[in-house]
PDB file of C-alpha atoms in Angstrom:
ATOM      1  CA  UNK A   1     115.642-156.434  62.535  1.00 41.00           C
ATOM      2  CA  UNK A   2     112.137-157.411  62.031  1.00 44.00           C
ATOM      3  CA  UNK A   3     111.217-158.827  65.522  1.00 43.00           C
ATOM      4  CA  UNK A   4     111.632-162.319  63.565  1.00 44.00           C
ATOM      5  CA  UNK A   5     114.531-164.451  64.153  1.00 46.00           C
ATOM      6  CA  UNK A   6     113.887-167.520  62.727  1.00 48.00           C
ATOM      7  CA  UNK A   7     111.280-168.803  65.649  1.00 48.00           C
ATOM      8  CA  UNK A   8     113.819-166.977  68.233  1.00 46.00           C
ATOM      9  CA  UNK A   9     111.820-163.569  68.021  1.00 48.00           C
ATOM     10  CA  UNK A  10     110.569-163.527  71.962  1.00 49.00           C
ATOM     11  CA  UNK A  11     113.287-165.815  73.341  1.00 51.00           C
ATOM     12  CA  UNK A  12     115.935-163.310  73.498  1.00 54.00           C
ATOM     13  CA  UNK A  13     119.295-164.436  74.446  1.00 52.00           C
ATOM     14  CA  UNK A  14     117.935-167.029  76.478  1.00 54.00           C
ATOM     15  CA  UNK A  15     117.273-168.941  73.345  1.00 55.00           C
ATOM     16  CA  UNK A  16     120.635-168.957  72.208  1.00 56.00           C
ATOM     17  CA  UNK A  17     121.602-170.484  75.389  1.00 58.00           C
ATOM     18  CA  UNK A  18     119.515-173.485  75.618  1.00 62.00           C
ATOM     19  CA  UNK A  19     120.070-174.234  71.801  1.00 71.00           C
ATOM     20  CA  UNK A  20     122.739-175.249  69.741  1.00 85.00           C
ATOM     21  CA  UNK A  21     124.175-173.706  66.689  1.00 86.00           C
ATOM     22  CA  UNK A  22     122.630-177.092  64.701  1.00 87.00           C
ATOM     23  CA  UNK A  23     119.619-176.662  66.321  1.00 90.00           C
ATOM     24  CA  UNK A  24     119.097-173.082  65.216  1.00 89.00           C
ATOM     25  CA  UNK A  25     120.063-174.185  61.701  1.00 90.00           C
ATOM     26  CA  UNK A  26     117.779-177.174  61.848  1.00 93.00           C
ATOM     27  CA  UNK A  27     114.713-175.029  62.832  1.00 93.00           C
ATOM     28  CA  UNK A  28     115.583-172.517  60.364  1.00 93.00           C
ATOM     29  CA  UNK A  29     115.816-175.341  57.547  1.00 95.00           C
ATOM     30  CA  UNK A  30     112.673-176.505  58.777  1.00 96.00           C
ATOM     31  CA  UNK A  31     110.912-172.922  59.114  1.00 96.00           C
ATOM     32  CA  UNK A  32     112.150-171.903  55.491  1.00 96.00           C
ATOM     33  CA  UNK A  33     110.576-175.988  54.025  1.00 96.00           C
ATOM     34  CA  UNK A  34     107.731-175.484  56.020  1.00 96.00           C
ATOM     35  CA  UNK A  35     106.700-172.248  54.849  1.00 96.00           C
ATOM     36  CA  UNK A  36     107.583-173.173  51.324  1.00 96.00           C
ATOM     37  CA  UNK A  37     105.833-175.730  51.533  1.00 95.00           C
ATOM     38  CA  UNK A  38     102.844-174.068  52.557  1.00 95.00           C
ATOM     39  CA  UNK A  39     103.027-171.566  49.599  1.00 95.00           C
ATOM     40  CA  UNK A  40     103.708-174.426  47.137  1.00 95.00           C
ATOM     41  CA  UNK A  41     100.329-176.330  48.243  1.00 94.00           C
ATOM     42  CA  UNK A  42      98.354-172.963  46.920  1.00 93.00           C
ATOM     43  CA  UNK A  43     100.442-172.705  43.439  1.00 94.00           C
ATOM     44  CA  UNK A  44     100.454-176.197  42.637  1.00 92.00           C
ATOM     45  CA  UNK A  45      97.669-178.040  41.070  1.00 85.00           C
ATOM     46  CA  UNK A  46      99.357-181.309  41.850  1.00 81.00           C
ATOM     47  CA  UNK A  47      99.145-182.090  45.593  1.00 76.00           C
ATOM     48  CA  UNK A  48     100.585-185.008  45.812  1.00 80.00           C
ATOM     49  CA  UNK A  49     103.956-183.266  45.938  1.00 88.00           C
ATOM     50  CA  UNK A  50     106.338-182.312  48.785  1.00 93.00           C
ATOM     51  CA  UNK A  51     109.487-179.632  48.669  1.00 95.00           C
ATOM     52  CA  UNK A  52     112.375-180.998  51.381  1.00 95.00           C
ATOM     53  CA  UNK A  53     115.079-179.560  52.381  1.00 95.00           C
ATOM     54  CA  UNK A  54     118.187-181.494  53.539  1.00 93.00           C
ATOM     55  CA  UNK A  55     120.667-181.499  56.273  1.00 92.00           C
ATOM     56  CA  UNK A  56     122.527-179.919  53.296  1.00 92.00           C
ATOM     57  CA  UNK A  57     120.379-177.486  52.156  1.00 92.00           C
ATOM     58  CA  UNK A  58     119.470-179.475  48.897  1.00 94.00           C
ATOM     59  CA  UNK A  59     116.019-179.077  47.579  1.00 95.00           C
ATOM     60  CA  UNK A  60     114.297-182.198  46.353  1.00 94.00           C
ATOM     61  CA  UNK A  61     110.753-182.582  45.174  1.00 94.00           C
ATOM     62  CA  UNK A  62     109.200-185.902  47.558  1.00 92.00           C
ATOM     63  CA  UNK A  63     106.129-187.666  46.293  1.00 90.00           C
ATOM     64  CA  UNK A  64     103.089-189.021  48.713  1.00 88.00           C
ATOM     65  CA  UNK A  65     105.133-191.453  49.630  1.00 90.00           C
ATOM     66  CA  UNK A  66     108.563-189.329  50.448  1.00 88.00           C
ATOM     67  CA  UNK A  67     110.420-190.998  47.399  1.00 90.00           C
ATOM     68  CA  UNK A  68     112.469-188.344  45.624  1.00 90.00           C
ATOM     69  CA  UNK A  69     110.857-187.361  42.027  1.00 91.00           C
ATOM     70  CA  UNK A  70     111.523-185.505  39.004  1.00 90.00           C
ATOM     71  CA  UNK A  71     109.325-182.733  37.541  1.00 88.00           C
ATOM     72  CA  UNK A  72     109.466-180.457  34.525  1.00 90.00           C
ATOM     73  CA  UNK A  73     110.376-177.182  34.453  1.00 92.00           C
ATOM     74  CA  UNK A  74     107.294-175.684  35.228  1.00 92.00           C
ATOM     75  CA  UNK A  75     107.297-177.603  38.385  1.00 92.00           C
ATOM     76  CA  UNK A  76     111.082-176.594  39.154  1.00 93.00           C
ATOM     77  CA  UNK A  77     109.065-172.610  38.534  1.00 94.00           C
ATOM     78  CA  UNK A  78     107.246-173.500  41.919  1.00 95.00           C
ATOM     79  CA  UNK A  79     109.153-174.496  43.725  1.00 95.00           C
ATOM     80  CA  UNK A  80     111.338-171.800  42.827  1.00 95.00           C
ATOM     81  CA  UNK A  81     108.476-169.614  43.722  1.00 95.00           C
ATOM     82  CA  UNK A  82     107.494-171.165  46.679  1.00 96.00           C
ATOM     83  CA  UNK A  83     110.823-171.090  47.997  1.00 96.00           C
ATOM     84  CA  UNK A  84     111.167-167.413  47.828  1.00 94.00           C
ATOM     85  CA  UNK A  85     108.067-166.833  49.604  1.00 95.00           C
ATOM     86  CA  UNK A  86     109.441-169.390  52.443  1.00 95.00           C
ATOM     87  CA  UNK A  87     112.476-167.000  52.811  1.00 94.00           C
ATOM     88  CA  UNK A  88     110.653-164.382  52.965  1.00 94.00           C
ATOM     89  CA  UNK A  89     108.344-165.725  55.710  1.00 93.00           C
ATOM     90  CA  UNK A  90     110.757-167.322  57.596  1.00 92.00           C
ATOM     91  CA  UNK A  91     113.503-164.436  58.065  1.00 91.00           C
ATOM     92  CA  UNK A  92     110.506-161.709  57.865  1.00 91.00           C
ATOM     93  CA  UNK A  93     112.577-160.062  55.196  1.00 91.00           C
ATOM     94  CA  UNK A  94     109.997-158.691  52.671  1.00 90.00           C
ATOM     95  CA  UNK A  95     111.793-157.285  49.324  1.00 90.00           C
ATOM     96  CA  UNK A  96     110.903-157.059  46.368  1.00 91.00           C
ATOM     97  CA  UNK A  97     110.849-159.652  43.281  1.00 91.00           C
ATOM     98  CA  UNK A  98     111.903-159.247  40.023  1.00 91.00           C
ATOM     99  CA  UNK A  99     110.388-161.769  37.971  1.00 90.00           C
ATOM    100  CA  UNK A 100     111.108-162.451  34.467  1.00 89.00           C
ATOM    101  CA  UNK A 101     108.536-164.521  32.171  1.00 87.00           C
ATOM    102  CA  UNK A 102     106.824-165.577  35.354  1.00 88.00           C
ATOM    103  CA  UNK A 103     104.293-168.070  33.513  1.00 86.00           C
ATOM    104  CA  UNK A 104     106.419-169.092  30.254  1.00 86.00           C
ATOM    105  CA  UNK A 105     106.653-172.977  31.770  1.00 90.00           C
ATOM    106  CA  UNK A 106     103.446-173.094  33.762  1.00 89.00           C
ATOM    107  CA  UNK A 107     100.171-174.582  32.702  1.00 87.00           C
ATOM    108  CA  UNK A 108      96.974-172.293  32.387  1.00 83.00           C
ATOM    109  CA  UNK A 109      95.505-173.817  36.110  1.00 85.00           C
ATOM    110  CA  UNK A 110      99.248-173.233  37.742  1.00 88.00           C
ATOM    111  CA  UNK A 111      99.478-169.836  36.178  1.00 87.00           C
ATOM    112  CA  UNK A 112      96.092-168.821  37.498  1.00 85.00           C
ATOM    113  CA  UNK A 113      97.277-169.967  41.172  1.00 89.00           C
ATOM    114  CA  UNK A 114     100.438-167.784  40.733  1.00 90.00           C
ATOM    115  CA  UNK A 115      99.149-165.213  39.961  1.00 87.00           C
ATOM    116  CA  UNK A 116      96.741-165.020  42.613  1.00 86.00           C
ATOM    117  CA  UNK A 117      99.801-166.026  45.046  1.00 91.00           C
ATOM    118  CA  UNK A 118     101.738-163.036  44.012  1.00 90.00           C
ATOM    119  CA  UNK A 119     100.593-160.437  46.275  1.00 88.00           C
ATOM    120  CA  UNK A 120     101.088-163.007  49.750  1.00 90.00           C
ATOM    121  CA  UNK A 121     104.867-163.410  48.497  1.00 91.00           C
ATOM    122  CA  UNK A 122     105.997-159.725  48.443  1.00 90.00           C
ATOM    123  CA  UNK A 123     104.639-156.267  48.854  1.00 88.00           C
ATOM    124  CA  UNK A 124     106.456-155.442  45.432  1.00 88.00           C
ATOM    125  CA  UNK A 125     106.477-157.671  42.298  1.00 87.00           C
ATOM    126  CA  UNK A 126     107.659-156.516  38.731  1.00 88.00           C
ATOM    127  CA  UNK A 127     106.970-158.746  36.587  1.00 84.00           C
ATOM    128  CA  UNK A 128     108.629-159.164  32.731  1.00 84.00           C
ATOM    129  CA  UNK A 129     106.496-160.435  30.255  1.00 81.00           C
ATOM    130  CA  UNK A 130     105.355-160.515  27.015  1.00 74.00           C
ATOM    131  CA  UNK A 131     101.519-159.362  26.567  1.00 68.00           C
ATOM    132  CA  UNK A 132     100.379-162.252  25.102  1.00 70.00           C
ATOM    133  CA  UNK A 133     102.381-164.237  28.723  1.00 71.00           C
ATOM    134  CA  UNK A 134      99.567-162.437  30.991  1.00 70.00           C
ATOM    135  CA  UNK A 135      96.624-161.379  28.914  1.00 66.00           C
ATOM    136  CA  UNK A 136      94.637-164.694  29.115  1.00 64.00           C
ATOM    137  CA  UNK A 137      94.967-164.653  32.624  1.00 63.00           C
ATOM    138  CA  UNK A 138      94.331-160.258  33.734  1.00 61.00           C
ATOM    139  CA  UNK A 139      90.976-160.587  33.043  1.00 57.00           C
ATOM    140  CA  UNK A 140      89.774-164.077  34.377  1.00 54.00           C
ATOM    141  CA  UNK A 141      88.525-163.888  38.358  1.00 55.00           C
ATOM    142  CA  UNK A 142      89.604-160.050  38.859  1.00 56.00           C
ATOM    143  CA  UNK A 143      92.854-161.109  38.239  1.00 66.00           C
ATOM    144  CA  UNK A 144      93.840-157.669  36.210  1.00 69.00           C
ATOM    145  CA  UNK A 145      93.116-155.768  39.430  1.00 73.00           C
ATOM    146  CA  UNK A 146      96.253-156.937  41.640  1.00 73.00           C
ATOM    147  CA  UNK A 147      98.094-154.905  39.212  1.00 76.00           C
ATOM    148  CA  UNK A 148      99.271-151.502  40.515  1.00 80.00           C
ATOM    149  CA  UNK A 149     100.425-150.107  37.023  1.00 81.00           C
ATOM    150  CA  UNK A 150     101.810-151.137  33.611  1.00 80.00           C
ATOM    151  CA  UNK A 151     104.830-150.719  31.506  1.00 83.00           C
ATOM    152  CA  UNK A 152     105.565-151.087  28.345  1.00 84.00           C
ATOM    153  CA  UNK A 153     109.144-151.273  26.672  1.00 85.00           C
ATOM    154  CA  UNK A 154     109.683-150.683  22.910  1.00 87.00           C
ATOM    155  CA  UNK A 155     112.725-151.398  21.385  1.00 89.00           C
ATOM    156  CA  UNK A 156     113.726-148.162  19.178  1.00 92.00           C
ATOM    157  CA  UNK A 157     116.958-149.967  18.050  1.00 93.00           C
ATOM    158  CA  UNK A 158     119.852-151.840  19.238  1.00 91.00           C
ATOM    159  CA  UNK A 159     120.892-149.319  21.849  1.00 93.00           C
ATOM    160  CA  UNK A 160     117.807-147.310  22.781  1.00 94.00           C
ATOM    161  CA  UNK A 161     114.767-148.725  24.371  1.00 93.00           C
ATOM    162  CA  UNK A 162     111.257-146.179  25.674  1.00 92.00           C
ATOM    163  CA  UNK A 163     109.757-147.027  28.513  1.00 91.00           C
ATOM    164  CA  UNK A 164     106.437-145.984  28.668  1.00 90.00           C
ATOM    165  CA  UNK A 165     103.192-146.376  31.124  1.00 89.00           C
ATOM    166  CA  UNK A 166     100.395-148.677  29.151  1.00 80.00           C
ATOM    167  CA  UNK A 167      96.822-149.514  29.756  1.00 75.00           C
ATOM    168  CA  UNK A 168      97.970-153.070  29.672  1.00 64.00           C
TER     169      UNK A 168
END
């Protein structure tokens, strides 16, 4: 265990005892928006928006003024985002991320954020893109130098695919 429990970590069993089972679910709802939250404020251009979390563990998308709203999918890809990273922060579990097309609904300023974000939302990120997904971005504020190493897959045919290391 990572010395984390949900807000519990120097309580000990003490902390069971004075709290409920809804309470412990309640502050871990709250610990989990909270954090996502958080993360969501750095990758998102827009402000004015608000993740929440329900009694039910439903995730809406609140404006300034706590009415529910919609957004498009790129906006759906943070939250998405920031939700992972609230996991992680909240339980203390760091794993990796596999991410696949991680800008292909995101706007140039968004993507930017993201990618900067990466690094605070897991030790390890793959990420699955196209060259053309991430080369605007690698070279714009130092960006290319969060990257650890490169891959590249090419397709030989329909059942054999080379994966080899690439310069970018």
């Amino acid at each position: 265990m990572s010395g984390k429990c949900l807000g519990l970590s120097n309580q000990g069993l003490s902390g069971f005892n004075s709290l409920s089972k809804q309470e412990l679910i309640d502050d871990a709802r709250l610990q989990v928006e909270n954090e996502s939250n958080s993360m969501h404020k750095k990758i998102n251009h827009i402000q004015a928006e608000t993740i929440k979390i329900n009694k039910e563990f439903q995730v809406n998308i609140s404006d300034q003024h706590g009415a529910d709203i919609d957004t498009s999918s790129g906006g759906y890809q943070l939250v998405a985002y920031a939700l992972m990273h609230g996991l992680k922060n909240a339980t203390g579990h760091d794993a990796p991320m596999f991410i696949d097309a991680p800008l292909s609904t995101l706007d140039d300023d968004n993507s930017l954020l993201v990618l900067k974000a990466f690094p605070a939302m897991s030790k390890q990120i793959i990420l699955m893109s196209t060259p053309k997904d991430l080369s605007d971005h690698l070279s714009k504020e130092g960006i290319g130098d969060l990257i650890g190493k490169y891959y590249q897959l090419d397709k030989n045919n329909e059942l054999n695919t080379e994966i080899r290391e690439s310069n970018e």
